[in-house]
Tab-separated table of C-alpha atoms in Angstrom:
chain	number	residue	atom	x	y	z
A	1	UNK	CA	97.626	84.446	107.605
A	2	UNK	CA	100.125	85.997	105.264
A	3	UNK	CA	99.346	86.114	101.563
A	4	UNK	CA	101.701	83.235	100.737
A	5	UNK	CA	100.074	81.047	103.400
A	6	UNK	CA	96.496	81.638	102.270
A	7	UNK	CA	97.221	81.177	98.545
A	8	UNK	CA	97.485	77.907	96.628
A	9	UNK	CA	100.768	78.399	94.805
A	10	UNK	CA	102.462	76.517	92.021
A	11	UNK	CA	106.191	77.061	91.586
A	12	UNK	CA	105.531	79.696	88.920
A	13	UNK	CA	102.853	81.403	91.031
A	14	UNK	CA	105.227	81.533	93.997
A	15	UNK	CA	107.821	83.264	91.828
A	16	UNK	CA	105.292	85.840	90.655
A	17	UNK	CA	104.098	86.472	94.210
A	18	UNK	CA	107.716	87.018	95.230
A	19	UNK	CA	107.981	89.820	92.660
A	20	UNK	CA	104.742	91.324	93.973
A	21	UNK	CA	105.939	91.307	97.570
A	22	UNK	CA	109.295	92.823	96.681
A	23	UNK	CA	107.807	95.927	95.044
A	24	UNK	CA	104.565	96.283	97.034
A	25	UNK	CA	105.727	96.017	100.661
A	26	UNK	CA	102.285	96.504	102.214
A	27	UNK	CA	101.443	93.004	100.981
A	28	UNK	CA	104.281	91.669	103.163
A	29	UNK	CA	102.716	93.001	106.362
A	30	UNK	CA	98.977	92.686	105.712
A	31	UNK	CA	97.067	89.796	107.258
A	32	UNK	CA	94.476	87.848	105.254
A	33	UNK	CA	91.682	85.555	106.306
A	34	UNK	CA	89.495	83.128	104.395
A	35	UNK	CA	85.925	84.295	103.886
A	36	UNK	CA	83.089	83.975	101.413
A	37	UNK	CA	82.517	86.281	98.461
A	38	UNK	CA	79.928	87.984	100.669
A	39	UNK	CA	80.900	87.507	104.304
A	40	UNK	CA	79.790	88.851	107.649
A	41	UNK	CA	81.888	91.298	109.665
A	42	UNK	CA	80.989	91.567	113.347
A	43	UNK	CA	83.003	94.356	114.979
A	44	UNK	CA	83.777	93.902	118.652
A	45	UNK	CA	81.788	96.663	120.338
A	46	UNK	CA	81.294	94.948	123.673
A	47	UNK	CA	80.202	97.040	126.657
A	48	UNK	CA	80.763	96.162	130.310
A	49	UNK	CA	79.469	97.617	133.562
A	50	UNK	CA	80.428	97.657	137.226
A	51	UNK	CA	83.241	95.487	138.658
A	52	UNK	CA	84.248	91.853	138.246
A	53	UNK	CA	85.051	91.699	141.987
A	54	UNK	CA	82.303	90.022	144.047
A	55	UNK	CA	81.490	88.879	147.528
A	56	UNK	CA	81.273	85.233	148.566
A	57	UNK	CA	78.018	83.647	147.286
A	58	UNK	CA	77.172	86.782	145.295
A	59	UNK	CA	76.153	86.662	141.644
A	60	UNK	CA	78.601	87.353	138.851
A	61	UNK	CA	78.312	90.609	136.955
A	62	UNK	CA	76.405	89.875	133.747
A	63	UNK	CA	76.455	92.138	130.695
A	64	UNK	CA	74.255	91.204	127.755
A	65	UNK	CA	75.875	91.830	124.384
A	66	UNK	CA	74.201	92.430	121.023
A	67	UNK	CA	76.141	91.742	117.798
A	68	UNK	CA	76.211	94.327	115.035
A	69	UNK	CA	76.895	92.331	111.847
A	70	UNK	CA	77.507	93.924	108.464
A	71	UNK	CA	78.069	92.339	105.064
A	72	UNK	CA	81.432	92.614	103.321
A	73	UNK	CA	81.573	91.764	99.618
A	74	UNK	CA	84.917	90.973	98.053
A	75	UNK	CA	86.261	93.304	95.378
A	76	UNK	CA	87.597	91.622	92.254
A	77	UNK	CA	91.015	92.511	90.851
A	78	UNK	CA	92.517	90.728	87.890
A	79	UNK	CA	94.558	91.054	84.734
A	80	UNK	CA	95.452	88.654	81.963
A	81	UNK	CA	97.814	88.349	79.033
A	82	UNK	CA	97.599	86.140	75.966
A	83	UNK	CA	99.933	84.826	73.325
A	84	UNK	CA	98.768	84.359	69.776
A	85	UNK	CA	99.166	80.961	68.165
A	86	UNK	CA	101.352	82.749	65.594
A	87	UNK	CA	104.176	82.982	68.152
A	88	UNK	CA	103.630	79.446	69.342
A	89	UNK	CA	104.214	78.278	65.787
A	90	UNK	CA	107.462	80.296	65.685
A	91	UNK	CA	108.628	78.317	68.711
A	92	UNK	CA	107.741	75.068	66.985
A	93	UNK	CA	109.742	76.096	63.890
A	94	UNK	CA	112.824	76.770	65.962
A	95	UNK	CA	112.453	73.454	67.727
A	96	UNK	CA	112.694	75.107	71.147
A	97	UNK	CA	110.115	77.054	73.137
A	98	UNK	CA	112.716	78.510	75.511
A	99	UNK	CA	112.793	81.978	73.946
A	100	UNK	CA	109.026	82.248	74.039
A	101	UNK	CA	108.885	80.940	77.600
A	102	UNK	CA	111.416	83.524	78.751
A	103	UNK	CA	109.484	86.308	77.045
A	104	UNK	CA	106.255	85.150	78.672
A	105	UNK	CA	107.957	85.003	82.077
A	106	UNK	CA	109.015	88.630	81.680
A	107	UNK	CA	105.491	89.631	80.661
A	108	UNK	CA	103.960	87.780	83.592
A	109	UNK	CA	106.443	89.421	85.951
A	110	UNK	CA	105.533	92.877	84.696
A	111	UNK	CA	101.833	92.051	84.962
A	112	UNK	CA	102.253	90.781	88.538
A	113	UNK	CA	104.033	93.970	89.590
A	114	UNK	CA	101.301	96.120	87.995
A	115	UNK	CA	98.491	94.207	89.698
A	116	UNK	CA	100.210	94.238	93.094
A	117	UNK	CA	100.737	97.991	92.848
A	118	UNK	CA	97.058	98.550	92.077
A	119	UNK	CA	96.036	96.436	95.056
A	120	UNK	CA	98.480	98.179	97.403
A	121	UNK	CA	97.104	101.578	96.332
A	122	UNK	CA	93.527	100.468	96.968
A	123	UNK	CA	94.415	99.013	100.359
A	124	UNK	CA	94.813	102.686	101.316
A	125	UNK	CA	92.786	104.636	98.754
A	126	UNK	CA	90.053	102.179	97.741
A	127	UNK	CA	86.720	104.005	97.566
A	128	UNK	CA	84.391	101.063	98.216
A	129	UNK	CA	82.725	102.040	94.914
A	130	UNK	CA	83.198	101.395	91.197
A	131	UNK	CA	84.251	97.792	91.938
A	132	UNK	CA	87.092	98.883	94.253
A	133	UNK	CA	87.691	97.652	97.798
A	134	UNK	CA	87.396	99.817	100.894
A	135	UNK	CA	90.783	101.351	101.753
A	136	UNK	CA	92.066	102.479	105.135
A	137	UNK	CA	92.118	106.118	104.039
A	138	UNK	CA	88.458	105.955	102.991
A	139	UNK	CA	87.376	104.001	106.058
A	140	UNK	CA	88.926	106.701	108.284
A	141	UNK	CA	88.918	110.017	106.470
A	142	UNK	CA	90.703	113.183	107.552
A	143	UNK	CA	87.401	114.622	108.742
A	144	UNK	CA	85.037	115.086	111.654
A	145	UNK	CA	82.085	112.731	112.081
A	146	UNK	CA	79.980	114.649	109.554
A	147	UNK	CA	82.598	113.982	106.870
A	148	UNK	CA	82.903	110.249	107.518
A	149	UNK	CA	80.940	107.476	105.792
A	150	UNK	CA	79.764	104.734	108.148
A	151	UNK	CA	81.219	101.342	107.221
A	152	UNK	CA	81.943	97.875	108.622
A	153	UNK	CA	79.517	98.375	111.502
A	154	UNK	CA	81.207	101.463	112.926
A	155	UNK	CA	79.536	104.838	113.442
A	156	UNK	CA	80.885	108.012	111.884
A	157	UNK	CA	81.767	109.260	115.380
A	158	UNK	CA	83.831	106.134	116.018
A	159	UNK	CA	85.595	106.529	112.676
A	160	UNK	CA	86.322	110.218	113.304
A	161	UNK	CA	87.865	109.293	116.661
A	162	UNK	CA	90.351	107.057	114.828
A	163	UNK	CA	91.825	110.131	113.081
A	164	UNK	CA	94.192	112.663	114.644
A	165	UNK	CA	94.975	115.872	112.786
A	166	UNK	CA	98.657	116.441	113.566
A	167	UNK	CA	98.875	119.816	111.767
A	168	UNK	CA	102.662	120.007	111.993
A	169	UNK	CA	105.501	120.607	109.545
A	170	UNK	CA	108.424	118.409	110.541
A	171	UNK	CA	111.117	120.934	109.662
A	172	UNK	CA	112.104	122.093	113.147
A	173	UNK	CA	113.363	120.248	116.195
A	174	UNK	CA	110.434	121.501	118.284
A	175	UNK	CA	107.874	120.245	115.768
A	176	UNK	CA	109.665	116.922	115.417
A	177	UNK	CA	109.634	116.425	119.199
A	178	UNK	CA	105.935	117.284	119.355
A	179	UNK	CA	105.250	114.861	116.516
A	180	UNK	CA	107.127	112.050	118.268
A	181	UNK	CA	105.096	112.637	121.428
A	182	UNK	CA	101.901	112.437	119.372
A	183	UNK	CA	103.092	109.271	117.665
A	184	UNK	CA	103.940	107.623	120.995
A	185	UNK	CA	100.505	108.542	122.375
A	186	UNK	CA	98.696	107.187	119.327
A	187	UNK	CA	100.751	103.984	119.311
A	188	UNK	CA	99.531	103.400	122.861
A	189	UNK	CA	95.926	103.526	121.631
A	190	UNK	CA	96.560	100.594	119.259
A	191	UNK	CA	97.645	97.712	121.521
A	192	UNK	CA	99.844	95.264	119.664
A	193	UNK	CA	100.451	97.651	116.761
A	194	UNK	CA	102.645	95.878	114.219
A	195	UNK	CA	102.888	98.374	111.360
A	196	UNK	CA	103.415	102.103	110.873
A	197	UNK	CA	102.422	102.721	107.263
A	198	UNK	CA	103.553	105.922	105.558
A	199	UNK	CA	104.999	107.069	102.268
A	200	UNK	CA	108.714	106.963	101.532
A	201	UNK	CA	109.141	110.690	102.168
A	202	UNK	CA	107.691	110.544	105.663
A	203	UNK	CA	109.416	107.223	106.365
A	204	UNK	CA	112.797	108.829	105.641
A	205	UNK	CA	112.030	111.811	107.901
A	206	UNK	CA	110.642	109.581	110.660
A	207	UNK	CA	113.734	107.365	110.525
A	208	UNK	CA	115.998	110.406	110.845
A	209	UNK	CA	114.002	111.701	113.807
A	210	UNK	CA	113.912	108.278	115.449
A	211	UNK	CA	117.684	107.871	115.159
A	212	UNK	CA	118.266	111.264	116.772
A	213	UNK	CA	115.935	110.364	119.639
A	214	UNK	CA	117.092	106.781	120.143
A	215	UNK	CA	113.777	105.249	119.060
A	216	UNK	CA	115.045	103.645	115.838
A	217	UNK	CA	115.751	99.961	115.445
A	218	UNK	CA	115.689	97.147	112.924
A	219	UNK	CA	113.829	93.880	112.607
A	220	UNK	CA	113.187	91.198	109.992
A	221	UNK	CA	109.643	90.450	108.851
A	222	UNK	CA	108.122	87.028	108.174
A	223	UNK	CA	109.433	87.119	104.583
A	224	UNK	CA	112.996	87.672	105.776
A	225	UNK	CA	113.045	91.321	104.691
A	226	UNK	CA	114.833	93.815	107.011
A	227	UNK	CA	112.653	96.635	108.333
A	228	UNK	CA	113.428	99.859	110.137
A	229	UNK	CA	111.384	100.182	113.324
A	230	UNK	CA	110.102	103.020	115.476
A	231	UNK	CA	109.805	101.969	119.121
A	232	UNK	CA	109.991	98.351	117.852
A	233	UNK	CA	107.096	98.792	115.396
A	234	UNK	CA	108.075	98.253	111.720
A	235	UNK	CA	107.866	101.285	109.422
A	236	UNK	CA	106.223	100.154	106.171
A	237	UNK	CA	107.331	102.625	103.509
A	238	UNK	CA	105.061	102.731	100.450
A	239	UNK	CA	105.345	104.889	97.359
A	240	UNK	CA	103.686	108.289	96.999
A	241	UNK	CA	101.094	106.840	94.644
A	242	UNK	CA	99.828	104.740	97.550
A	243	UNK	CA	99.950	107.433	100.247
A	244	UNK	CA	100.225	110.766	98.531
A	245	UNK	CA	102.082	113.928	99.493
A	246	UNK	CA	99.230	116.068	98.160
A	247	UNK	CA	96.605	115.879	100.899
A	248	UNK	CA	95.139	119.191	102.043
A	249	UNK	CA	94.730	120.757	105.458
A	250	UNK	CA	92.578	123.524	104.035
A	251	UNK	CA	95.558	125.823	103.457
A	252	UNK	CA	98.429	123.628	102.278
A	253	UNK	CA	98.285	120.901	99.651
A	254	UNK	CA	101.526	119.134	100.558
A	255	UNK	CA	100.294	117.085	103.515
A	256	UNK	CA	100.392	113.328	104.025
A	257	UNK	CA	99.072	110.747	106.479
A	258	UNK	CA	100.498	107.941	108.592
A	259	UNK	CA	98.583	104.820	109.638
A	260	UNK	CA	99.192	102.836	112.818
A	261	UNK	CA	97.761	99.347	112.339
A	262	UNK	CA	97.377	96.116	114.239
A	263	UNK	CA	97.222	93.535	111.472
A	264	UNK	CA	95.430	90.465	112.816
A	265	UNK	CA	92.823	88.022	111.543
A	266	UNK	CA	90.775	88.496	114.721
A	267	UNK	CA	90.095	91.814	116.478
A	268	UNK	CA	92.416	93.729	114.201
A	269	UNK	CA	92.756	94.879	110.600
A	270	UNK	CA	92.914	92.284	107.849
A	271	UNK	CA	91.718	91.568	104.335
A	272	UNK	CA	89.029	88.984	103.713
A	273	UNK	CA	89.629	86.784	100.668
A	274	UNK	CA	88.396	83.509	99.235
A	275	UNK	CA	91.306	83.205	96.838
A	276	UNK	CA	94.529	84.739	98.047
A	277	UNK	CA	96.698	85.126	94.957
A	278	UNK	CA	94.890	83.196	92.232
A	279	UNK	CA	97.081	82.347	89.240
A	280	UNK	CA	95.999	80.476	86.123
A	281	UNK	CA	98.935	79.577	83.915
A	282	UNK	CA	99.121	79.125	80.153
A	283	UNK	CA	98.095	75.703	79.038
A	284	UNK	CA	100.849	73.614	77.486
A	285	UNK	CA	100.737	72.090	74.036
A	286	UNK	CA	103.792	70.180	72.804
A	287	UNK	CA	105.866	72.066	75.418
A	288	UNK	CA	104.834	75.436	73.998
A	289	UNK	CA	102.559	77.833	75.949
A	290	UNK	CA	99.390	79.056	74.363
A	291	UNK	CA	96.182	80.810	75.335
A	292	UNK	CA	95.657	83.122	78.273
A	293	UNK	CA	97.283	83.512	81.696
A	294	UNK	CA	95.340	85.218	84.511
A	295	UNK	CA	96.410	86.812	87.786
A	296	UNK	CA	93.629	87.638	90.261
A	297	UNK	CA	92.867	88.675	93.828
A	298	UNK	CA	89.416	88.764	95.445
A	299	UNK	CA	89.574	90.735	98.696
A	300	UNK	CA	88.248	93.537	100.871
A	301	UNK	CA	89.055	95.345	104.096
A	302	UNK	CA	87.899	94.095	107.497
A	303	UNK	CA	88.302	96.074	110.750
A	304	UNK	CA	86.999	94.544	113.974
A	305	UNK	CA	87.787	97.028	116.762
A	306	UNK	CA	88.087	100.769	117.178
A	307	UNK	CA	91.576	100.267	118.656
A	308	UNK	CA	92.810	98.321	115.605
A	309	UNK	CA	94.091	101.382	113.731
A	310	UNK	CA	94.750	105.109	113.885
A	311	UNK	CA	95.298	107.659	111.145
A	312	UNK	CA	97.579	110.636	111.758
A	313	UNK	CA	96.785	113.234	109.108
A	314	UNK	CA	97.913	116.719	108.060
A	315	UNK	CA	101.636	116.001	108.345
A	316	UNK	CA	103.954	118.249	106.347
A	317	UNK	CA	107.677	117.771	105.720
């Protein structure tokens, strides 16, 4: 489900979520699923042998499967603001709380944008430590198996295989053509891919390349927001705080990464949550707000198949 579908939203909460989605576009494309604060992730690592074809009266091919469950604990993100009773009394003196309400709306809007930005960053960079969720860039590092950290029931070899070191600077036609070939090949390894996530710098370059090669298009996502596409897959452009332009290839420190993702509640990439967007409004007293307002998300990354995502790393502009 999308974040607006999985959340219980009042009219005010819906307005705040709208601000979050507008400035943190990854939240528009991510899928969420309901799960407990500590849930079970069972990656699909089924193995099959021989052929399904059989002779008349012959037995069916049987392959015994063994689940490989791992626990996923939700990471807690939240911020709050308060208003002192001093300002509530000012509103009562004036006979109208409208000025205070408008000020609080602006503060809540700014708080919502800040929280959404933090969550978007950790959807990519989250370290799975210090109370932070596991991010895509930590789940699949730009490294061989020895440099990976096993997570979500996958081996380090499986995680390393989800990364491709492009090692190209996209400043010549030849390099751009080679990059497009690599991107097409990697898209084919993620059946049903529905997002190409990259920073705004790479998104601009990729759009230029795609237009020259006839692979560019446009679509509208489920929130009614237009999106540029590459080979019909939406390009999700995030800021350079979310996906940096300062990754290293061992020689250069101006590299970045691109993520091909199949967002799906089952057999794809999604975020487990028991809350969605959880908003607690100011209490009302004689039409004037008082106390504390809280904005929270409880979530963490879930990946269920090795073909649910790919990282393309070491890309220079």
